[in-house]
PDB file of C-alpha atoms in Angstrom:
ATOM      1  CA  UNK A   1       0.000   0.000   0.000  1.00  0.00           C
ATOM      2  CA  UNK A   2       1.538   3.455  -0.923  1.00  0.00           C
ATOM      3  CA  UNK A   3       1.344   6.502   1.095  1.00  0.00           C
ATOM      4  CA  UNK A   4      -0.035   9.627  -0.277  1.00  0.00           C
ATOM      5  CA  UNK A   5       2.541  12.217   0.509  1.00  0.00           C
ATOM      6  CA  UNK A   6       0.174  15.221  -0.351  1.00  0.00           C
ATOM      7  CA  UNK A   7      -2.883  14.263   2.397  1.00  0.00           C
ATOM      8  CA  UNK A   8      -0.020  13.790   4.679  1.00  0.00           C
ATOM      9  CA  UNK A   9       1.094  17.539   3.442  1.00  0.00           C
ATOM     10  CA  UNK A  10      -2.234  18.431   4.037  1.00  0.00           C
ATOM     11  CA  UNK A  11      -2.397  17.470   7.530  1.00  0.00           C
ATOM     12  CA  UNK A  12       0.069  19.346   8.460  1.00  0.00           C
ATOM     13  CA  UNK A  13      -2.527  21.946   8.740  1.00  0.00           C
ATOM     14  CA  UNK A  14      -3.997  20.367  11.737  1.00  0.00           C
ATOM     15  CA  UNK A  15      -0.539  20.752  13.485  1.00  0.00           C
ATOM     16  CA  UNK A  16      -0.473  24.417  12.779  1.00  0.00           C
ATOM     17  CA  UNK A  17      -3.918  25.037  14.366  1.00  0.00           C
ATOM     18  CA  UNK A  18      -2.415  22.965  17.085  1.00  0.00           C
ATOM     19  CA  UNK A  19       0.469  25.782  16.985  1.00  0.00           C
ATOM     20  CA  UNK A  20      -1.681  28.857  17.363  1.00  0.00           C
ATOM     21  CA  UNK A  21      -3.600  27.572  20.232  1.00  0.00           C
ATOM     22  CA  UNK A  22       0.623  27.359  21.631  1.00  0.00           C
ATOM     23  CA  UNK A  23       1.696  30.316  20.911  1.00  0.00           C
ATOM     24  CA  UNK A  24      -1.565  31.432  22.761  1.00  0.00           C
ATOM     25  CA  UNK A  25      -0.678  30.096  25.421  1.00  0.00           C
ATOM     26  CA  UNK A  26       2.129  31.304  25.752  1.00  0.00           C
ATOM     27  CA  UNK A  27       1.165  34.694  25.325  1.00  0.00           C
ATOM     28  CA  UNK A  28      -0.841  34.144  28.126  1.00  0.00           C
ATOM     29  CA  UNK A  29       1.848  32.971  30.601  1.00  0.00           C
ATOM     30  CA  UNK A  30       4.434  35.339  29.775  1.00  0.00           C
ATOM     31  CA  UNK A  31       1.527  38.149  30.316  1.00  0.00           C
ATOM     32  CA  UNK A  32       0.303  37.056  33.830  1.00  0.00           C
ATOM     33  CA  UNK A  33       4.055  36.506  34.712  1.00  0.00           C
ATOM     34  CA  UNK A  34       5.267  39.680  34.198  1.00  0.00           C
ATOM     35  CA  UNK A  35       2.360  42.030  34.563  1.00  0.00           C
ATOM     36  CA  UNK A  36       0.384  40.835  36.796  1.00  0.00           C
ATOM     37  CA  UNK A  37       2.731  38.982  39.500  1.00  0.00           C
ATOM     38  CA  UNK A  38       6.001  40.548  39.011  1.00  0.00           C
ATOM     39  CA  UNK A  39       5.788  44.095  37.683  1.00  0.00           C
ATOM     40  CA  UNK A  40       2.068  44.874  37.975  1.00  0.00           C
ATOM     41  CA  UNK A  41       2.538  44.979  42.018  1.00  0.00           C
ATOM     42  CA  UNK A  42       5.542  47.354  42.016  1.00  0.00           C
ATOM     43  CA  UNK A  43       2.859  50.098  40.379  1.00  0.00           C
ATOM     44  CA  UNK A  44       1.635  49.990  44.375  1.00  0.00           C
ATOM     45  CA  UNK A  45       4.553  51.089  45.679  1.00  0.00           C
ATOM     46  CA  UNK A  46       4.978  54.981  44.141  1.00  0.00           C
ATOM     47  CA  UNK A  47       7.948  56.912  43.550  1.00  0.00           C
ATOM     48  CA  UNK A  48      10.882  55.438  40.893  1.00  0.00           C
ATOM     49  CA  UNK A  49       9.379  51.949  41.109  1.00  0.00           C
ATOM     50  CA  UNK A  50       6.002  52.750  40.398  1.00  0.00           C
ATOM     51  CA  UNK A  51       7.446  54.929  36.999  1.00  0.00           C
ATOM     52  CA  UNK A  52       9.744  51.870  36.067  1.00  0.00           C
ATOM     53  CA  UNK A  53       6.793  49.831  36.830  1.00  0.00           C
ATOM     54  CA  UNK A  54       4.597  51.453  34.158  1.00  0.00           C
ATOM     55  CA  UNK A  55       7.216  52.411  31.400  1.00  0.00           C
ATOM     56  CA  UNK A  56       7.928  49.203  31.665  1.00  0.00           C
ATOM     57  CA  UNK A  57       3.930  47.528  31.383  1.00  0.00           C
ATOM     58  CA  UNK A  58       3.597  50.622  28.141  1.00  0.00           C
ATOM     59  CA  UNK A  59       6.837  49.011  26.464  1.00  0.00           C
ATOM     60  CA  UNK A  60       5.306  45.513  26.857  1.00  0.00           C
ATOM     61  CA  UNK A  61       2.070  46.349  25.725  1.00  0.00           C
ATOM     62  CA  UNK A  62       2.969  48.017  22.455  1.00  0.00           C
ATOM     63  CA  UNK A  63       5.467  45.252  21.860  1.00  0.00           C
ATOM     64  CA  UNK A  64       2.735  42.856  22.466  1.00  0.00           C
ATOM     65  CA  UNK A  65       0.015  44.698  19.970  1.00  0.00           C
ATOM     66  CA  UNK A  66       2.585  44.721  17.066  1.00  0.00           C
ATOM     67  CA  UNK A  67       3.441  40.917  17.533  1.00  0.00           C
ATOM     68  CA  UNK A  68      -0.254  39.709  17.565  1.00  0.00           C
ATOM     69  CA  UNK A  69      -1.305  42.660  14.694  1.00  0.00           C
ATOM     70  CA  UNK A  70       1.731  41.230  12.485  1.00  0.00           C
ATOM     71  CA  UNK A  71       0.903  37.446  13.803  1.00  0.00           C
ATOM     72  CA  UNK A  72      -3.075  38.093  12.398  1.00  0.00           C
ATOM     73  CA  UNK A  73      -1.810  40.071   9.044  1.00  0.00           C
ATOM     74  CA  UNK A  74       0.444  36.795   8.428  1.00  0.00           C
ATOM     75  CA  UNK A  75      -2.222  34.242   9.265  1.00  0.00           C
ATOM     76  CA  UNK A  76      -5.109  35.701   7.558  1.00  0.00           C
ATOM     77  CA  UNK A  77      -3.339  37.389   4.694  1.00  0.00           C
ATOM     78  CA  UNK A  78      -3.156  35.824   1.338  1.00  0.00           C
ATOM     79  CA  UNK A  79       0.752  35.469   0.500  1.00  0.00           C
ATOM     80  CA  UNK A  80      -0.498  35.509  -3.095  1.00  0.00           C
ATOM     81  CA  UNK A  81      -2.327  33.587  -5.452  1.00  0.00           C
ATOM     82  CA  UNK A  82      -1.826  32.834  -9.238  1.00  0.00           C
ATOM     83  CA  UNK A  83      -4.665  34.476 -11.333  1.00  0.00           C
ATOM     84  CA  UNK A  84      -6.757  32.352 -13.304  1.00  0.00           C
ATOM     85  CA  UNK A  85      -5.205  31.625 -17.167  1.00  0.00           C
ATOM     86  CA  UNK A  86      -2.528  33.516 -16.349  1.00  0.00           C
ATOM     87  CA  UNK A  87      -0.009  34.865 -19.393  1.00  0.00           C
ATOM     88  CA  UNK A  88       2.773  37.194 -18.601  1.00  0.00           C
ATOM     89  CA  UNK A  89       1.803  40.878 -19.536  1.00  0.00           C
ATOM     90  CA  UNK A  90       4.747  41.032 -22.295  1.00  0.00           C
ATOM     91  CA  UNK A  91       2.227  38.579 -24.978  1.00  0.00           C
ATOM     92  CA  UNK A  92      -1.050  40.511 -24.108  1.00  0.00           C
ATOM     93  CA  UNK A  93       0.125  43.788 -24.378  1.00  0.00           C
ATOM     94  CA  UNK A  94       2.653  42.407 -27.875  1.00  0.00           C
ATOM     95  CA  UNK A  95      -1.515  41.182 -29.633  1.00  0.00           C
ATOM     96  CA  UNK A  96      -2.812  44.544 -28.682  1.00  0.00           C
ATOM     97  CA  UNK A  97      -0.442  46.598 -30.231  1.00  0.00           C
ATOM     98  CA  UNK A  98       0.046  44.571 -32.947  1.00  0.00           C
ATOM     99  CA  UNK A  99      -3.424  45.715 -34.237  1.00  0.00           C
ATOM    100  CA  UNK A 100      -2.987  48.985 -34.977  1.00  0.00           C
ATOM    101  CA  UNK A 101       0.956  48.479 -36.350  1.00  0.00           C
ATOM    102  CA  UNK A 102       1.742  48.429 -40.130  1.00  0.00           C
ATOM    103  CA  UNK A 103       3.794  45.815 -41.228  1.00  0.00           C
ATOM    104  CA  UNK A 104       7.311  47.298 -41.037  1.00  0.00           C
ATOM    105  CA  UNK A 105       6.121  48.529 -37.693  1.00  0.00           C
ATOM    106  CA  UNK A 106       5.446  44.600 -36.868  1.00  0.00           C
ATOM    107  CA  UNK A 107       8.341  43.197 -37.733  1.00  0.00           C
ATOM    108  CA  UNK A 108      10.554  45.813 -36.022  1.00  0.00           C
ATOM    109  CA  UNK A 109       8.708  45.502 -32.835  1.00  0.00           C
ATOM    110  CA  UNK A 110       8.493  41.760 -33.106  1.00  0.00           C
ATOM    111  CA  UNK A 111      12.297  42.228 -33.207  1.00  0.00           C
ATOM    112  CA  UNK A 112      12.504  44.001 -29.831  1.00  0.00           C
ATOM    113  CA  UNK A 113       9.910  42.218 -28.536  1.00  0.00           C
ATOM    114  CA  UNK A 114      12.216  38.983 -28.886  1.00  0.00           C
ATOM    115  CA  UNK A 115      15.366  41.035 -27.496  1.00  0.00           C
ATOM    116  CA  UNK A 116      13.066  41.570 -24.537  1.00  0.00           C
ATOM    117  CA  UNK A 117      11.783  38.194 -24.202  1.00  0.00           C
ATOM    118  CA  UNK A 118      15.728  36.751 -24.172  1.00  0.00           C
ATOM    119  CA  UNK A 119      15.876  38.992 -21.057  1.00  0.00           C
ATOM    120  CA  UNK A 120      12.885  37.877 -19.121  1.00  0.00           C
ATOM    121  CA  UNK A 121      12.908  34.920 -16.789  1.00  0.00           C
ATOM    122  CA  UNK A 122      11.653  31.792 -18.573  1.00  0.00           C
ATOM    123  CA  UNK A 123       8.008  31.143 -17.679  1.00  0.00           C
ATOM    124  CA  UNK A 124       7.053  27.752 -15.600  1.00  0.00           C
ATOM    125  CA  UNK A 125       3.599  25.902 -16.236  1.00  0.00           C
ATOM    126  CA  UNK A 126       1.932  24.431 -13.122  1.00  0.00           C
ATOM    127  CA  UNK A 127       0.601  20.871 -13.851  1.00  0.00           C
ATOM    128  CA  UNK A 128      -1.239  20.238 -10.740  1.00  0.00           C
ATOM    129  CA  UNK A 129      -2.765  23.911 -10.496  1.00  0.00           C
ATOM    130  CA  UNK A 130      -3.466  23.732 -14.628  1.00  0.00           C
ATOM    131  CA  UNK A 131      -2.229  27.409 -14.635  1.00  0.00           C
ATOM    132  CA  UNK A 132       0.771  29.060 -15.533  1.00  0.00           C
ATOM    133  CA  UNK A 133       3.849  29.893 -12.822  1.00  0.00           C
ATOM    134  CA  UNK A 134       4.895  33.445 -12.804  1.00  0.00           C
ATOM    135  CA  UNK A 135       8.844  33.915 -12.025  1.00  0.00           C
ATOM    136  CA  UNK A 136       9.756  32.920  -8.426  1.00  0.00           C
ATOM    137  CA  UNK A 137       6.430  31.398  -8.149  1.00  0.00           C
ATOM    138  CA  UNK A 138       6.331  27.744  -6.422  1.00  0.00           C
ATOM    139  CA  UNK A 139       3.645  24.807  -5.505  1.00  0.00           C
ATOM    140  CA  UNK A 140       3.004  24.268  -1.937  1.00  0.00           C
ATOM    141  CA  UNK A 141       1.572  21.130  -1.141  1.00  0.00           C
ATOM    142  CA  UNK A 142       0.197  21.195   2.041  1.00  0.00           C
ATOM    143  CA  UNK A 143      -2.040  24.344   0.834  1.00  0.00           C
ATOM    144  CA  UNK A 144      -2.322  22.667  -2.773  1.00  0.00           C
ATOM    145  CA  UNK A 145      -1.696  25.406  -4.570  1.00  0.00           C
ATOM    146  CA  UNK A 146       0.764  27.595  -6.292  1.00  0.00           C
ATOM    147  CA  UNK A 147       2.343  30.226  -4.317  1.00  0.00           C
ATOM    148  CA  UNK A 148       3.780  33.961  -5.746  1.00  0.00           C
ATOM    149  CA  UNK A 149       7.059  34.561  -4.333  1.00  0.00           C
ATOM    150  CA  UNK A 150       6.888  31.714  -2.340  1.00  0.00           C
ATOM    151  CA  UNK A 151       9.452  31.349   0.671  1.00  0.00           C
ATOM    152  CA  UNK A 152       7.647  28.403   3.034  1.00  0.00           C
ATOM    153  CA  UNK A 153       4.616  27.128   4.866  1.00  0.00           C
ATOM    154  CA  UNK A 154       4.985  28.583   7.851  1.00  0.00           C
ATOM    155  CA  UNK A 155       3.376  25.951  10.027  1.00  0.00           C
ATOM    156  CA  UNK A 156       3.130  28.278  13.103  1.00  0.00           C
ATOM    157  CA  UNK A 157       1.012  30.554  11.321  1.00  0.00           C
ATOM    158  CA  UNK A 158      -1.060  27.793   8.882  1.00  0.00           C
ATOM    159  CA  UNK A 159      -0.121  29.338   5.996  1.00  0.00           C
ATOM    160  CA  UNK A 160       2.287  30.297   3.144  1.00  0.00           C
ATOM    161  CA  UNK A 161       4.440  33.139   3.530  1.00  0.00           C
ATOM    162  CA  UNK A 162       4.898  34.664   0.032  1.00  0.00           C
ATOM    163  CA  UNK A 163       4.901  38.365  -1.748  1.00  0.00           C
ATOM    164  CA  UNK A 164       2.211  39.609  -0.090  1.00  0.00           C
ATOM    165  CA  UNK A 165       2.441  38.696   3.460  1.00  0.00           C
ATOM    166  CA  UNK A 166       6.398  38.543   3.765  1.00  0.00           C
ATOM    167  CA  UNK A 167       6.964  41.767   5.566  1.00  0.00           C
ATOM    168  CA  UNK A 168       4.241  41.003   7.820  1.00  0.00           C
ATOM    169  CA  UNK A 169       6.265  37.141   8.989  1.00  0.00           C
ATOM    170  CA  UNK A 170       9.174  39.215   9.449  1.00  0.00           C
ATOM    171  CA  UNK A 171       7.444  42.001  11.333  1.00  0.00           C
ATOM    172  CA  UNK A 172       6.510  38.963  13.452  1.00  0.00           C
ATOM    173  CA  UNK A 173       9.590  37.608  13.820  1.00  0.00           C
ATOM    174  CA  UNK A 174      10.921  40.728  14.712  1.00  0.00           C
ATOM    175  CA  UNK A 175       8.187  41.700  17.198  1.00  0.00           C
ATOM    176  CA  UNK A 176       8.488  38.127  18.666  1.00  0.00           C
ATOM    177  CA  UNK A 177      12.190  38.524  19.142  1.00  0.00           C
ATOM    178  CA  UNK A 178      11.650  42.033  20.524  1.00  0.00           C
ATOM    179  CA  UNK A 179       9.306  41.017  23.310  1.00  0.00           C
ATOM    180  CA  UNK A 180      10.635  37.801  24.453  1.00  0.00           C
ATOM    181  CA  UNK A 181      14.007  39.254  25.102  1.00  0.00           C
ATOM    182  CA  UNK A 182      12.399  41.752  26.955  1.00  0.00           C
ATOM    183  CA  UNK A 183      10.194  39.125  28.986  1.00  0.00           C
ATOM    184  CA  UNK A 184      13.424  37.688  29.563  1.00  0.00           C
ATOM    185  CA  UNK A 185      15.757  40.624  31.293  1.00  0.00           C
ATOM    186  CA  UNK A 186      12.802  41.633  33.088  1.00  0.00           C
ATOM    187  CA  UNK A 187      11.661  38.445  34.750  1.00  0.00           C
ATOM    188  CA  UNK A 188      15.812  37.719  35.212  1.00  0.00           C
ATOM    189  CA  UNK A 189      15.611  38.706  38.547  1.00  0.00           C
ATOM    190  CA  UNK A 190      12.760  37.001  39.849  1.00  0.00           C
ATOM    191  CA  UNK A 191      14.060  33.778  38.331  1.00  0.00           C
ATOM    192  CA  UNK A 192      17.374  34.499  40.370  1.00  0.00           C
ATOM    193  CA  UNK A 193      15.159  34.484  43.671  1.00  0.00           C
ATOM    194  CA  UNK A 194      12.817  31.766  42.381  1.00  0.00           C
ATOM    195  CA  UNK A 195      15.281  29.013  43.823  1.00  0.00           C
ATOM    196  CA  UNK A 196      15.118  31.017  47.254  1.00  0.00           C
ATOM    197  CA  UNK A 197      11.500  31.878  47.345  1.00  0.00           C
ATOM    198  CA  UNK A 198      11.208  28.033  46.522  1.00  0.00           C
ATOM    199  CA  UNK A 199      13.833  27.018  49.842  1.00  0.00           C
ATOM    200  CA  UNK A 200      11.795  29.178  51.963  1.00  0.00           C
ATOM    201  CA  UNK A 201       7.889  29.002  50.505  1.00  0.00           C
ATOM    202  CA  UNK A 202       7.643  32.881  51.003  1.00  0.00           C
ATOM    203  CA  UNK A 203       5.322  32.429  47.062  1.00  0.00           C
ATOM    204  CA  UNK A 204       3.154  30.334  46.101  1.00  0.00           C
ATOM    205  CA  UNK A 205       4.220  26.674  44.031  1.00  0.00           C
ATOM    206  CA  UNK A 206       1.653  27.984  41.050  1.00  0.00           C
ATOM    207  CA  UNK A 207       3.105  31.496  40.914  1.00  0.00           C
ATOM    208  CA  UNK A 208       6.814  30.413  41.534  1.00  0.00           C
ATOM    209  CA  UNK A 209       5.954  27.781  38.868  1.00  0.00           C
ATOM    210  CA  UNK A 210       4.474  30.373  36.154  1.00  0.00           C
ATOM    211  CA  UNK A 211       7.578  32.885  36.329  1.00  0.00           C
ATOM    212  CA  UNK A 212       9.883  30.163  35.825  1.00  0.00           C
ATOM    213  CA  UNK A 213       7.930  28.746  32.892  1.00  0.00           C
ATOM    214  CA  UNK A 214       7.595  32.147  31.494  1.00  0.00           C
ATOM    215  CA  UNK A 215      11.572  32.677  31.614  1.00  0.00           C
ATOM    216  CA  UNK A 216      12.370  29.458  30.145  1.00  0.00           C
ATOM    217  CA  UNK A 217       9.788  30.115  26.847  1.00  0.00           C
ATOM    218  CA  UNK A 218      10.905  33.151  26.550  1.00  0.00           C
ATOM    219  CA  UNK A 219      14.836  32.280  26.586  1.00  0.00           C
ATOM    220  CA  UNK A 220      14.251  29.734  24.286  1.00  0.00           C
ATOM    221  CA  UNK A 221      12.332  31.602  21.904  1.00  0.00           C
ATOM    222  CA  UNK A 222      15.025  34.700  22.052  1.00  0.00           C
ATOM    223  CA  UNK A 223      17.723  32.206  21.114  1.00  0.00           C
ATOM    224  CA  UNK A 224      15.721  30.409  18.426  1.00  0.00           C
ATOM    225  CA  UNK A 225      14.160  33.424  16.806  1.00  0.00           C
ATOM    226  CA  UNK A 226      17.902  35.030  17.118  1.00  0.00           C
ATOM    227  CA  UNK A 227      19.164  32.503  14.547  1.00  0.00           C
ATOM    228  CA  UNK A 228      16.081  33.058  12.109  1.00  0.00           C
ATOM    229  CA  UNK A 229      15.852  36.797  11.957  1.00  0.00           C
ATOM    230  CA  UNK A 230      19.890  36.853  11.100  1.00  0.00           C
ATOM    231  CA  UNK A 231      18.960  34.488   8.406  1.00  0.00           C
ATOM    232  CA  UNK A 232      16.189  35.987   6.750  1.00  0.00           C
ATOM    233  CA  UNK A 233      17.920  39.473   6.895  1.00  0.00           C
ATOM    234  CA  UNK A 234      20.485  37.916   4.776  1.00  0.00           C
ATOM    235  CA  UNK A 235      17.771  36.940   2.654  1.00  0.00           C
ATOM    236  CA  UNK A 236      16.105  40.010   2.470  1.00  0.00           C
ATOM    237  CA  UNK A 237      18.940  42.371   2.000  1.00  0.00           C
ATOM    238  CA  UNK A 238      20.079  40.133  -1.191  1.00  0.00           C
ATOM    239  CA  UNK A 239      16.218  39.642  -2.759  1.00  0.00           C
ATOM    240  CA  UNK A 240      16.322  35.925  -1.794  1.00  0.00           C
ATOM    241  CA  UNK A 241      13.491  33.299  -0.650  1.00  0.00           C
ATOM    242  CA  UNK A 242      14.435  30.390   1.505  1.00  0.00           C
ATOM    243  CA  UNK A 243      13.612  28.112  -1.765  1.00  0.00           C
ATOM    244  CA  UNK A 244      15.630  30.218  -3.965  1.00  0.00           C
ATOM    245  CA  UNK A 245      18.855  29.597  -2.149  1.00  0.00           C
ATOM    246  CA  UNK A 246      19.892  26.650  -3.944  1.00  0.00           C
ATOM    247  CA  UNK A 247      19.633  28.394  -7.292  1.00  0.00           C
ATOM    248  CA  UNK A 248      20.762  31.455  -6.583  1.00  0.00           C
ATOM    249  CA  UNK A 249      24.449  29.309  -5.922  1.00  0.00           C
ATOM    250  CA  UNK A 250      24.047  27.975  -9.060  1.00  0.00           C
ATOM    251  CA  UNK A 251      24.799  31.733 -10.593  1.00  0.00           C
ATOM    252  CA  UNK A 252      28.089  33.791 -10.680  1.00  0.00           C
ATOM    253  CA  UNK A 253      25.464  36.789  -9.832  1.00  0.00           C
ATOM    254  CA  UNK A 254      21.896  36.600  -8.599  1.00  0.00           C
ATOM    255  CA  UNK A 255      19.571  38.223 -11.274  1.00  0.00           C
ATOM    256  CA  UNK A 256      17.301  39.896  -8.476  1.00  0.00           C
ATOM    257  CA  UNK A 257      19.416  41.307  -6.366  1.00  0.00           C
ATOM    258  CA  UNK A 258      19.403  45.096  -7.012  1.00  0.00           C
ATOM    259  CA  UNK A 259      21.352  46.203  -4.250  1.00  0.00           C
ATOM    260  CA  UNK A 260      20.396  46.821  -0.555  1.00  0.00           C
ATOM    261  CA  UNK A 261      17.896  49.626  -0.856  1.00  0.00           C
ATOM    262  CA  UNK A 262      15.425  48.261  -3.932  1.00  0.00           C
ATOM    263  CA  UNK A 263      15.464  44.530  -2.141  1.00  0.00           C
ATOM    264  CA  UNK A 264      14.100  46.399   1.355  1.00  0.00           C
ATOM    265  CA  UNK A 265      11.699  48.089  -0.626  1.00  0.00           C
ATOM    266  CA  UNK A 266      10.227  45.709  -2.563  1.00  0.00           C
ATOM    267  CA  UNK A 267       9.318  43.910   0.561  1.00  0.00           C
ATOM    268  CA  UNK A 268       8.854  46.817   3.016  1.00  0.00           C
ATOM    269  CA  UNK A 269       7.225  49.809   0.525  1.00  0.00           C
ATOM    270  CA  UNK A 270       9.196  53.124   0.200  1.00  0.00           C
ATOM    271  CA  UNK A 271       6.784  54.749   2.905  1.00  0.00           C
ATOM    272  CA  UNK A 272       9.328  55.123   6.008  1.00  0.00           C
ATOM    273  CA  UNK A 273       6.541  55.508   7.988  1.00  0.00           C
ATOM    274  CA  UNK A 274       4.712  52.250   7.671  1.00  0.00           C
ATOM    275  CA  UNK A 275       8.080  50.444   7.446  1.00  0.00           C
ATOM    276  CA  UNK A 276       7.660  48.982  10.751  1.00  0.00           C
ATOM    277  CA  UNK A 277       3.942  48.175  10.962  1.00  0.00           C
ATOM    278  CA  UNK A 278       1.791  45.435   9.018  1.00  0.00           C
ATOM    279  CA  UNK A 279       0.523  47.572   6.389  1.00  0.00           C
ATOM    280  CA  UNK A 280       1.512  48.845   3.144  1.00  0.00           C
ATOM    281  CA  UNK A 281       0.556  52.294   1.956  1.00  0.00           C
ATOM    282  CA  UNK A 282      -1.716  52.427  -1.640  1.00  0.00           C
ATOM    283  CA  UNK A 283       0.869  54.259  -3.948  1.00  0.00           C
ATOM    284  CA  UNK A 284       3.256  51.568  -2.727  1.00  0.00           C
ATOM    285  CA  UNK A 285       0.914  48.501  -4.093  1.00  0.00           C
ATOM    286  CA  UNK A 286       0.652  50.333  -7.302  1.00  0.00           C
ATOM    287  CA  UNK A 287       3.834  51.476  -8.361  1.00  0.00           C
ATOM    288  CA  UNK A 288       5.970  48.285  -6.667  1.00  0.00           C
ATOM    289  CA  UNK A 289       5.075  45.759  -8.881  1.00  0.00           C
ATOM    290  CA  UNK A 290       7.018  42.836  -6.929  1.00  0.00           C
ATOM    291  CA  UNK A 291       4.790  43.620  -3.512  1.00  0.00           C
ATOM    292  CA  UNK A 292       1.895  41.883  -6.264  1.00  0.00           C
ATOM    293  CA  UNK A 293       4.076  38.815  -6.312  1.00  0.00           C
ATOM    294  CA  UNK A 294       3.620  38.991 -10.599  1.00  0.00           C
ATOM    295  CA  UNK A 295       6.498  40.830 -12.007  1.00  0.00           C
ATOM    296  CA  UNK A 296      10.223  41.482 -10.492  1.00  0.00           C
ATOM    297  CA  UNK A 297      12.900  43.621 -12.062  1.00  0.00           C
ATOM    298  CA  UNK A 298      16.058  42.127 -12.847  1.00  0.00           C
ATOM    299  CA  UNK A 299      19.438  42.888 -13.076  1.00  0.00           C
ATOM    300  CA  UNK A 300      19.770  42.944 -16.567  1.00  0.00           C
ATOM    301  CA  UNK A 301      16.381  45.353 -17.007  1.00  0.00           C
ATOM    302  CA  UNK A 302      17.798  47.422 -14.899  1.00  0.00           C
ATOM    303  CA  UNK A 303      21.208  47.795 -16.839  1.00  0.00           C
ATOM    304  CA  UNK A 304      19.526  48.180 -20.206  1.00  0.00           C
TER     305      UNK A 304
END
């Protein structure tokens, strides 16, 4: 009897609800452990602590309502999706013109046309989604579809992370990062006295047992999400998926990276201001083609 790979993909989605409820959870720890045992109390006390108290509650807040708005964006935003028939804009717009052209005019622009073509990426076909693949695009099989811009399944969030929900995974991962380091320093010293408090019972098992659960999750998160925000700055800064990695070695020079600057932007907008929230401003998804997941420049349309 042979196993089917792709229901096995497809479960996978199971797992990821599974995940959510988790990182729920610990949301929820890491909340009551700092704010409400270990910093919430020191607001009762006035002077400097109370003021440390509460710049330190605002900081976690604010932290904590970027992380969940980027979480939501990612989970509930579609990374992109290949439209129906789709033809790459180059052919459509070659049979329009092509109407109204004389015959010299035809065969000079079927000329360029061709010197253009050499210089576009090659375009895939899709034989499971019976649809054409638009450059960088990829299948994902536990969503059982085709993907634009596709970088993973992102099995914490139960979904793809592609063109249009990229900035909003690393937002997340940023945010994440952010806030569990900060969890971390500031529940440092109560984890010092936890083994004290423990010796002499002066707090209770459940609380005692909640702050050092919280410091542990949020340690290990800090270190793990270290390692993937590193990595996926590389990626960003040189216009690179996680599935493109392979091929880009394959080049002496990676066809999409246009230097710092234009990679950021055509995953974070040219709006400073929105840079560093979960949105995208509407002159940005109009005049940045690659935030549509369709069309990318490429080094050598940039040179010509």
């Amino acid at each position: 009897m042979e196993m089917n790979l792709f229901k096995f993909c497809s479960g996978l989605k199971a797992l990821g609800y599974c995940m959510i409820i988790l990182v729920a959870a610990i949301i929820a720890v890491s909340y009551y452990a700092v704010v409400v045992l270990t910093w919430g109390p020191q607001l009762l006390r006035g002077g400097l602590h109370s003021f440390f108290a509460f710049s330190i509650i605002i900081v976690f807040h604010i932290l904590l309502i970027l992380l969940l708005w980027s979480y939501l964006m990612v989970v509930f935003k579609d990374p992109g999706s290949v439209p129906e028939n789709w033809k790459p804009v180059l052919e459509e717009e070659n049979l329009e013109a092509g109407s109204s052209m004389s015959l010299s005019d035809h065969v000079a622009t079927e000329a360029s046309a061709s010197d253009v073509l050499e210089m576009r990426p090659p375009v895939g076909y899709c034989s499971r989604c019976q649809n054409g693949k638009p450059p960088r695009c990829h299948h994902c099989s536990v969503c059982q579809r085709c993907v634009l811009k596709m970088d993973h399944h992102c099995v914490w969030v139960v979904n793809c992370v592609g063109a249009c929900n990229y900035k909003f995974f690393l937002l997340f991962l940023l945010y994440t990062f952010l806030e569990t380091s900060m969890d971390t320093l500031i529940l440092l010293p109560r984890f010092v006295k936890f083994f004290g408090d423990a010796k002499n019972h002066s707090t209770s098992p459940g609380s005692l047992a909640i702050i050092f659960l919280a410091f542990v999750l949020n340690l290990a998160f800090t270190l793990s999400l270290l390692c993937f925000i590193v990595m996926h700055a590389s990626l960003l800064l040189s216009n690179t998926t996680s599935i493109e990695v392979y091929e880009k070695k394959r080049g002496v020079r990676w066809k999409y990276d246009l230097g710092r600057k234009k990679n950021f932007e055509q995953v974070f907008g040219t709006k400073k201001a929105l840079w560093f929230l979960p949105l995208f401003s509407k002159e940005d998804l109009d005049s940045t083609p690659a935030l549509r997941g369709l069309e990318f420049p490429t080094l050598s349309n940039i040179e010509a």
